[in-house]
Coordinates of C-alpha atoms in Angstrom, one line a residue:
X224 CA 96.0 10.0 41.4
X225 CA 98.9 11.7 39.8
X226 CA 99.2 14.9 41.6
X227 CA 101.6 17.8 41.3
X228 CA 104.3 17.6 43.9
X229 CA 106.5 20.0 45.9
X230 CA 109.4 18.7 43.9
X231 CA 108.0 20.4 40.7
X232 CA 108.2 23.9 42.4
X233 CA 111.5 25.7 41.6
X234 CA 113.2 28.3 43.8
X235 CA 111.7 30.9 41.4
X236 CA 108.2 29.6 42.2
X237 CA 108.5 29.8 45.9
X238 CA 111.3 32.2 46.9
X239 CA 109.8 35.0 49.1
X240 CA 106.3 33.3 48.9
X241 CA 104.2 32.3 51.9
X242 CA 103.6 28.6 51.7
X243 CA 100.9 27.0 53.9
X244 CA 101.9 23.5 54.6
X245 CA 99.4 21.0 56.2
X246 CA 101.4 18.6 58.2
X247 CA 100.3 15.8 60.6
X248 CA 101.9 16.6 64.0
X249 CA 99.4 14.6 66.0
X250 CA 102.2 13.0 68.1
X251 CA 101.9 11.1 71.5
X252 CA 102.7 13.0 74.7
X253 CA 103.5 11.6 78.2
X254 CA 101.9 12.9 81.4
X255 CA 104.5 15.7 81.6
X256 CA 103.6 17.0 78.1
X257 CA 106.8 15.6 76.5
X258 CA 106.7 14.0 73.0
X259 CA 107.3 10.2 73.3
X260 CA 107.5 9.6 69.5
X261 CA 108.5 12.2 67.0
X262 CA 108.2 10.1 63.8
X263 CA 105.5 12.2 62.4
X264 CA 107.5 15.4 62.9
X265 CA 110.6 13.9 61.3
X266 CA 108.5 12.6 58.4
X267 CA 107.6 16.3 57.5
X268 CA 111.2 17.4 57.4
X269 CA 112.0 16.7 53.7
X270 CA 109.1 18.9 52.6
X271 CA 109.9 21.7 55.1
X272 CA 113.6 21.7 54.3
X273 CA 113.0 21.7 50.5
X274 CA 110.8 24.8 50.8
X275 CA 113.1 26.7 53.3
X276 CA 116.1 25.8 51.0
X277 CA 114.2 27.4 48.1
X278 CA 113.7 30.6 50.1
X279 CA 110.0 30.1 51.0
X280 CA 108.3 31.4 54.1
X281 CA 106.8 28.1 55.5
X282 CA 103.7 28.4 57.6
X283 CA 102.8 25.0 59.1
X284 CA 99.4 23.9 60.3
X285 CA 98.1 20.7 62.0
X286 CA 95.5 19.2 64.1
X287 CA 96.4 17.8 67.6
X288 CA 94.2 15.4 69.5
X289 CA 90.4 15.9 69.5
X290 CA 89.6 19.2 71.3
X291 CA 86.1 19.2 69.8
X292 CA 86.2 22.8 68.7
X293 CA 87.4 24.2 72.1
X294 CA 90.6 25.6 73.1
X295 CA 92.3 22.9 75.3
X296 CA 95.7 24.0 76.6
X297 CA 97.0 20.4 76.8
X298 CA 96.4 20.2 73.0
X299 CA 98.4 23.2 72.0
X300 CA 101.3 22.6 69.6
X301 CA 103.9 24.1 71.7
X302 CA 105.9 20.9 72.3
X303 CA 105.9 20.3 68.5
X304 CA 107.4 23.8 67.9
X305 CA 110.1 23.1 70.4
X306 CA 111.0 19.7 68.7
X307 CA 110.8 21.2 65.3
X308 CA 113.2 23.9 66.3
X309 CA 115.7 21.3 67.4
X310 CA 115.3 19.3 64.3
X311 CA 115.5 22.2 61.9
X312 CA 118.3 23.9 63.7
X313 CA 116.4 27.3 63.7
X314 CA 113.8 28.9 65.9
X315 CA 110.2 28.0 64.8
X316 CA 108.0 30.9 65.2
X317 CA 104.9 29.6 67.4
X318 CA 101.6 31.4 66.9
X319 CA 98.9 31.1 69.6
X320 CA 96.1 31.0 66.9
X321 CA 95.8 29.7 63.4
X322 CA 93.7 32.6 61.9
X323 CA 93.4 36.4 62.5
X324 CA 95.5 39.5 63.2
X325 CA 98.2 37.8 65.4
X326 CA 98.9 35.3 62.7
X327 CA 98.9 38.0 59.9
X328 CA 101.4 40.1 61.9
X329 CA 103.7 37.0 62.6
X330 CA 103.7 36.0 59.0
X331 CA 104.2 39.6 57.8
X332 CA 107.5 39.8 59.8
X333 CA 108.8 36.5 58.5
X334 CA 112.1 36.3 56.4
X335 CA 112.7 34.0 53.6
X336 CA 113.6 30.5 54.8
X337 CA 111.9 31.0 58.1
X338 CA 109.3 28.6 59.6
X339 CA 106.2 29.4 61.6
X340 CA 103.8 26.9 63.3
X341 CA 100.1 27.8 63.7
X342 CA 98.0 26.7 66.6
X343 CA 95.9 23.6 66.5
X344 CA 93.2 24.0 63.7
X345 CA 90.7 21.9 65.5
X346 CA 90.3 24.6 68.2
X347 CA 87.7 25.9 65.6
X348 CA 84.5 24.1 64.6
X349 CA 85.1 25.4 61.0
X350 CA 88.0 22.9 60.6
X351 CA 86.2 19.6 60.7
X352 CA 83.0 21.2 59.3
X353 CA 85.2 22.2 56.2
X354 CA 83.6 25.7 56.6
X355 CA 84.4 27.9 53.6
X356 CA 84.8 31.0 55.6
X357 CA 87.2 29.4 58.0
X358 CA 89.2 27.9 55.1
X359 CA 89.4 31.3 53.5
X360 CA 90.7 32.8 56.8
X361 CA 93.3 30.0 57.0
X362 CA 94.4 30.6 53.5
X363 CA 94.5 34.4 53.8
X364 CA 98.2 34.5 55.0
X365 CA 99.6 32.3 52.2
X366 CA 100.2 32.3 48.5
X367 CA 100.3 28.6 47.8
X368 CA 99.5 25.3 49.5
X369 CA 101.2 22.0 50.2
X370 CA 99.5 19.1 51.7
X371 CA 101.8 16.6 53.4
X372 CA 99.4 15.2 56.0
X373 CA 98.6 11.7 54.6
X374 CA 97.0 10.6 58.0
X375 CA 94.1 13.1 57.4
X376 CA 94.0 13.0 53.7
X377 CA 90.8 10.9 53.9
X378 CA 88.9 13.7 55.6
X379 CA 87.5 16.7 53.8
X380 CA 88.5 19.3 56.4
X381 CA 89.2 23.0 55.9
X382 CA 93.0 22.7 56.2
X383 CA 93.1 19.6 53.9
X384 CA 90.5 20.3 51.3
X385 CA 88.9 23.7 51.8
X386 CA 92.0 25.8 51.5
X387 CA 92.8 24.5 48.0
X388 CA 89.9 26.6 46.7
X389 CA 91.7 29.8 47.7
X390 CA 95.5 28.9 47.1
X391 CA 97.2 28.1 43.8
X392 CA 99.1 26.0 43.2
X393 CA 98.0 23.3 45.7
X394 CA 100.5 20.4 45.6
X395 CA 101.5 17.3 47.5
X396 CA 104.4 17.1 49.9
X397 CA 107.1 14.5 49.7
X398 CA 105.4 12.3 52.3
X399 CA 102.1 12.2 50.4
X400 CA 103.9 11.6 47.2
X401 CA 105.8 8.6 48.7
X402 CA 102.5 7.1 50.2
X403 CA 100.8 7.3 46.8
X404 CA 103.9 5.9 45.0
X405 CA 104.0 2.8 47.3
X406 CA 100.3 2.2 48.2
X407 CA 99.0 2.8 44.7
X408 CA 101.7 0.8 43.0
X409 CA 101.0 -2.1 45.4
X410 CA 97.4 -2.2 44.3
X411 CA 97.7 -1.2 40.6
X412 CA 101.0 -2.5 39.4
X413 CA 102.6 -4.9 42.0
X414 CA 105.5 -7.3 41.6
X415 CA 103.7 -10.7 41.7
X416 CA 102.9 -12.9 43.6
X417 CA 101.2 -10.3 45.8
X418 CA 100.2 -11.3 49.4
X419 CA 98.1 -9.2 51.8
X420 CA 98.1 -10.0 55.6
X421 CA 94.9 -8.6 57.2
X422 CA 94.6 -8.6 61.0
X423 CA 92.7 -6.8 63.7
X424 CA 89.7 -7.7 65.8
X425 CA 86.7 -7.1 63.5
X426 CA 85.8 -8.2 60.0
X427 CA 83.5 -5.2 59.8
X428 CA 86.3 -2.6 59.9
X429 CA 88.2 -4.4 57.1
X430 CA 85.4 -5.6 54.8
X431 CA 86.1 -3.0 52.1
X432 CA 89.8 -3.7 52.0
X433 CA 89.4 -7.5 52.0
X434 CA 86.9 -7.3 49.1
X435 CA 89.1 -4.9 47.0
X436 CA 92.2 -7.0 47.8
X437 CA 90.5 -10.3 46.6
X438 CA 90.5 -8.8 43.1
X439 CA 94.2 -8.0 43.3
X440 CA 96.2 -10.4 45.5
X441 CA 97.5 -14.0 45.0
X442 CA 97.3 -14.8 48.6
X443 CA 95.3 -13.4 51.5
X444 CA 96.4 -14.2 55.1
X445 CA 93.9 -13.5 57.8
X446 CA 94.8 -13.2 61.5
X447 CA 93.6 -11.4 64.6
X448 CA 90.2 -11.6 66.4
X449 CA 88.3 -11.6 63.0
X450 CA 89.4 -15.2 62.3
X451 CA 86.8 -16.5 64.9
X452 CA 83.9 -15.0 62.8
X453 CA 85.2 -17.1 59.8
X454 CA 85.5 -20.2 62.1
X455 CA 82.0 -19.9 63.5
X456 CA 80.7 -19.4 59.9
X457 CA 82.3 -22.8 59.1
X458 CA 80.4 -24.3 62.1
X459 CA 83.4 -24.6 64.5
X460 CA 83.2 -24.0 68.2
X461 CA 85.1 -20.8 69.1
X462 CA 84.6 -20.8 72.9
X463 CA 84.5 -17.2 74.3
X464 CA 86.4 -15.7 71.4
X465 CA 85.3 -12.5 69.8
X466 CA 82.6 -13.1 67.0
X467 CA 80.6 -10.7 65.0
X468 CA 77.4 -12.7 64.7
X469 CA 75.9 -10.4 62.0
X470 CA 78.9 -11.0 59.8
X471 CA 78.8 -14.9 59.6
X472 CA 77.2 -14.8 56.1
X473 CA 79.7 -12.2 54.9
X474 CA 82.6 -14.4 56.1
X475 CA 81.2 -17.3 54.1
X476 CA 80.8 -15.0 51.0
X477 CA 84.4 -13.8 51.3
X478 CA 85.7 -17.4 51.5
X479 CA 83.5 -18.3 48.4
X480 CA 84.8 -15.1 46.5
X481 CA 88.4 -16.1 47.2
X482 CA 87.8 -19.6 45.8
X483 CA 86.1 -18.2 42.7
X484 CA 89.0 -15.8 42.1
X485 CA 91.6 -18.4 42.7
X486 CA 93.0 -16.5 45.7
X487 CA 94.8 -18.6 48.3
X488 CA 92.9 -17.5 51.5
X489 CA 94.8 -18.7 54.6
X490 CA 93.3 -18.8 58.0
X491 CA 95.3 -20.0 61.0
X492 CA 95.2 -23.7 61.8
X493 CA 96.0 -23.3 65.5
X494 CA 95.5 -20.5 68.1
X495 CA 96.9 -19.5 71.5
X496 CA 93.9 -19.4 73.9
X497 CA 93.4 -17.5 77.1
X498 CA 90.9 -18.1 80.0
X499 CA 90.3 -14.4 80.2
X500 CA 91.4 -11.1 78.5
X501 CA 94.4 -10.2 80.5
X502 CA 98.1 -10.0 80.2
X503 CA 98.6 -12.7 83.0
X504 CA 95.9 -15.0 81.8
X505 CA 96.4 -18.7 81.7
X506 CA 97.2 -19.7 78.1
X507 CA 97.2 -22.9 76.0
X508 CA 97.5 -23.7 72.3
X509 CA 94.8 -25.6 70.5
X510 CA 93.9 -26.6 66.9
X511 CA 91.1 -24.4 65.6
X512 CA 88.9 -27.6 65.4
X513 CA 89.2 -28.1 69.2
X514 CA 88.8 -24.8 71.0
X515 CA 87.3 -25.7 74.4
X516 CA 84.4 -23.8 75.9
X517 CA 85.3 -20.9 78.2
X518 CA 88.5 -20.0 76.4
X519 CA 89.2 -17.2 74.0
X520 CA 91.7 -17.0 71.2
X521 CA 94.3 -14.1 71.5
X522 CA 97.0 -15.0 69.0
X523 CA 97.7 -17.4 66.2
X524 CA 99.6 -20.5 67.1
X525 CA 103.1 -21.8 66.2
X526 CA 101.9 -24.1 63.3
X527 CA 100.0 -21.1 61.8
X528 CA 103.1 -19.0 62.1
X529 CA 105.0 -21.6 60.0
X530 CA 102.3 -21.9 57.4
X531 CA 102.1 -18.0 57.1
X532 CA 105.9 -17.7 56.8
X533 CA 106.1 -20.4 54.1
X534 CA 103.2 -18.6 52.1
X535 CA 105.0 -15.3 52.4
X536 CA 108.4 -16.7 51.2
X537 CA 106.8 -17.3 47.8
X538 CA 105.8 -13.7 47.3
X539 CA 107.4 -10.6 45.7
X540 CA 105.2 -8.0 47.4
X541 CA 103.5 -8.1 50.7
X542 CA 101.0 -5.6 52.3
X543 CA 100.3 -5.9 56.1
X544 CA 97.4 -4.2 57.9
X545 CA 96.5 -5.3 61.4
X546 CA 98.1 -7.5 64.1
X547 CA 97.8 -11.4 64.4
X548 CA 96.8 -11.2 68.1
X549 CA 96.7 -9.0 71.2
X550 CA 100.4 -8.1 70.8
X551 CA 100.2 -5.5 73.6
X552 CA 100.2 -8.6 75.9
X553 CA 103.6 -10.2 75.6
X554 CA 102.1 -13.7 76.2
X555 CA 100.0 -13.2 73.0
X556 CA 102.5 -11.3 70.8
X557 CA 104.4 -14.2 69.2
X558 CA 102.3 -14.3 66.0
X559 CA 102.5 -10.5 65.3
X560 CA 106.2 -10.4 66.2
X561 CA 107.0 -13.5 63.9
X562 CA 105.3 -11.8 61.0
X563 CA 107.3 -8.6 61.6
X564 CA 110.6 -10.4 61.7
X565 CA 109.7 -12.5 58.6
X566 CA 108.9 -9.3 56.6
X567 CA 112.1 -7.7 57.6
X568 CA 114.0 -10.7 56.4
X569 CA 112.1 -10.8 53.1
X570 CA 112.8 -7.1 52.5
X571 CA 116.5 -7.9 52.7
X572 CA 115.9 -10.5 50.0
X573 CA 114.3 -7.9 47.7
X574 CA 110.6 -8.4 48.5
X575 CA 108.6 -5.1 48.6
X576 CA 107.0 -4.8 52.1
X577 CA 104.4 -2.2 52.8
X578 CA 103.1 -1.7 56.4
X579 CA 99.7 -0.2 56.0
X580 CA 99.3 2.0 59.1
X581 CA 97.7 1.6 62.5
X582 CA 98.7 -1.3 64.8
X583 CA 101.0 -2.9 62.2
X584 CA 103.3 0.1 62.4
X585 CA 103.3 -0.1 66.2
X586 CA 104.2 -3.8 66.0
X587 CA 107.2 -3.4 63.7
X588 CA 108.3 -0.5 65.8
X589 CA 107.9 -2.6 68.9
X590 CA 110.0 -5.4 67.4
X591 CA 112.7 -2.9 66.1
X592 CA 112.4 -3.7 62.5
X593 CA 110.5 -0.6 61.2
X594 CA 113.7 0.7 59.4
X595 CA 114.0 -2.5 57.4
X596 CA 110.6 -2.3 55.7
X597 CA 110.2 -0.9 52.1
X598 CA 107.5 1.5 53.2
X599 CA 105.7 2.3 56.4
X600 CA 102.4 4.2 55.9
X601 CA 101.8 7.2 58.2
X602 CA 98.0 6.9 57.9
X603 CA 95.8 4.3 59.4
X604 CA 92.3 5.2 58.0
X605 CA 93.9 6.9 55.0
X606 CA 95.9 3.8 54.0
X607 CA 93.0 1.5 54.3
X608 CA 90.8 3.7 52.2
X609 CA 93.5 4.1 49.5
X610 CA 94.0 0.3 49.5
X611 CA 90.2 0.0 49.1
X612 CA 90.4 2.2 46.0
X613 CA 88.5 5.1 47.6
X614 CA 89.1 8.7 46.6
X615 CA 90.8 10.7 49.4
X616 CA 89.4 14.3 49.5
X617 CA 92.6 15.8 50.8
X618 CA 94.5 14.4 47.7
X619 CA 91.8 14.7 45.1
X620 CA 91.7 18.5 45.8
X621 CA 95.3 19.0 44.8
X622 CA 96.5 20.1 41.3
X623 CA 97.0 17.3 38.7
X624 CA 100.5 16.7 37.5

């Protein structure tokens, strides 16, 4: 997907023009309505500042939460407008709607270099339904379109795909450009050897990405709750650990495919067990061959950590998607945290490290090594689908370079 980028637009192309920018401002708030992590807002700044610097009138649009096509006051984008104003050093105009007369009047009064933020697009049913009439109304106040919301690029919504039919050019922002550059290169043209670390609780949510990666990687390291489906498929006792009974044959097939492809598929050799699913559960470490009844695995063990670290040290590129255990509980976070530290060290040594969205991002942030990674993806589902080789509607709809 080589798409036209905002970098290709000159000041002559955008000065005085109204540019609709789809951003991803779906940020976490505390009980008082204050933003607890502004990463996604800061990620949009390069695109916004590039456009304002070239004299464009920037109209920002985003979803926020899941209001289910109702106006929900706690899901208004007002806190985002406040934070954006601070970061940009100018007052961001906040509209209380995303379509209609109020928006038209606000945009009509804008000066070159000013920024306006529209209200949550998901207050309207037409957004997620990708309704052409809603997309047309959304596009009515703009001359051209920039999509910089990678986290929703795998959804064909009105603000990500529909508006491209009414605005030209439609180009990628810097964030999407960077995501494509790293994630596509990792799959299509990686520095070898390439390793992928796949974690998380269920094989079912990662089948597509595991199958695709088996055609691309030299090493595949598997952690998280999904390992117990593989062990059970091998005939091992897994105690009370999470197992997807309907995926046992699939687990066998994936191991067979890895062998056939010459991929080194590594499963943990030992696990940290708990007597129940709780932060203060009693814990013990056991070999995967000797998991006792009544216990459940919540992390990979110390031997596995060492085996995984040794395997990763032989690689030039690493993709990580999904934690090694229940890292929200400190007692069961050692595996995930060790992988995060190892990848930070390897990045310093010139290895390309890509953190593919979701819980892996939370893990590297928790450990404080996020800044050290080569690339941190802003999209969970979108990253997975791109790694699987699927077409992302919000990107496919943009102009070809």
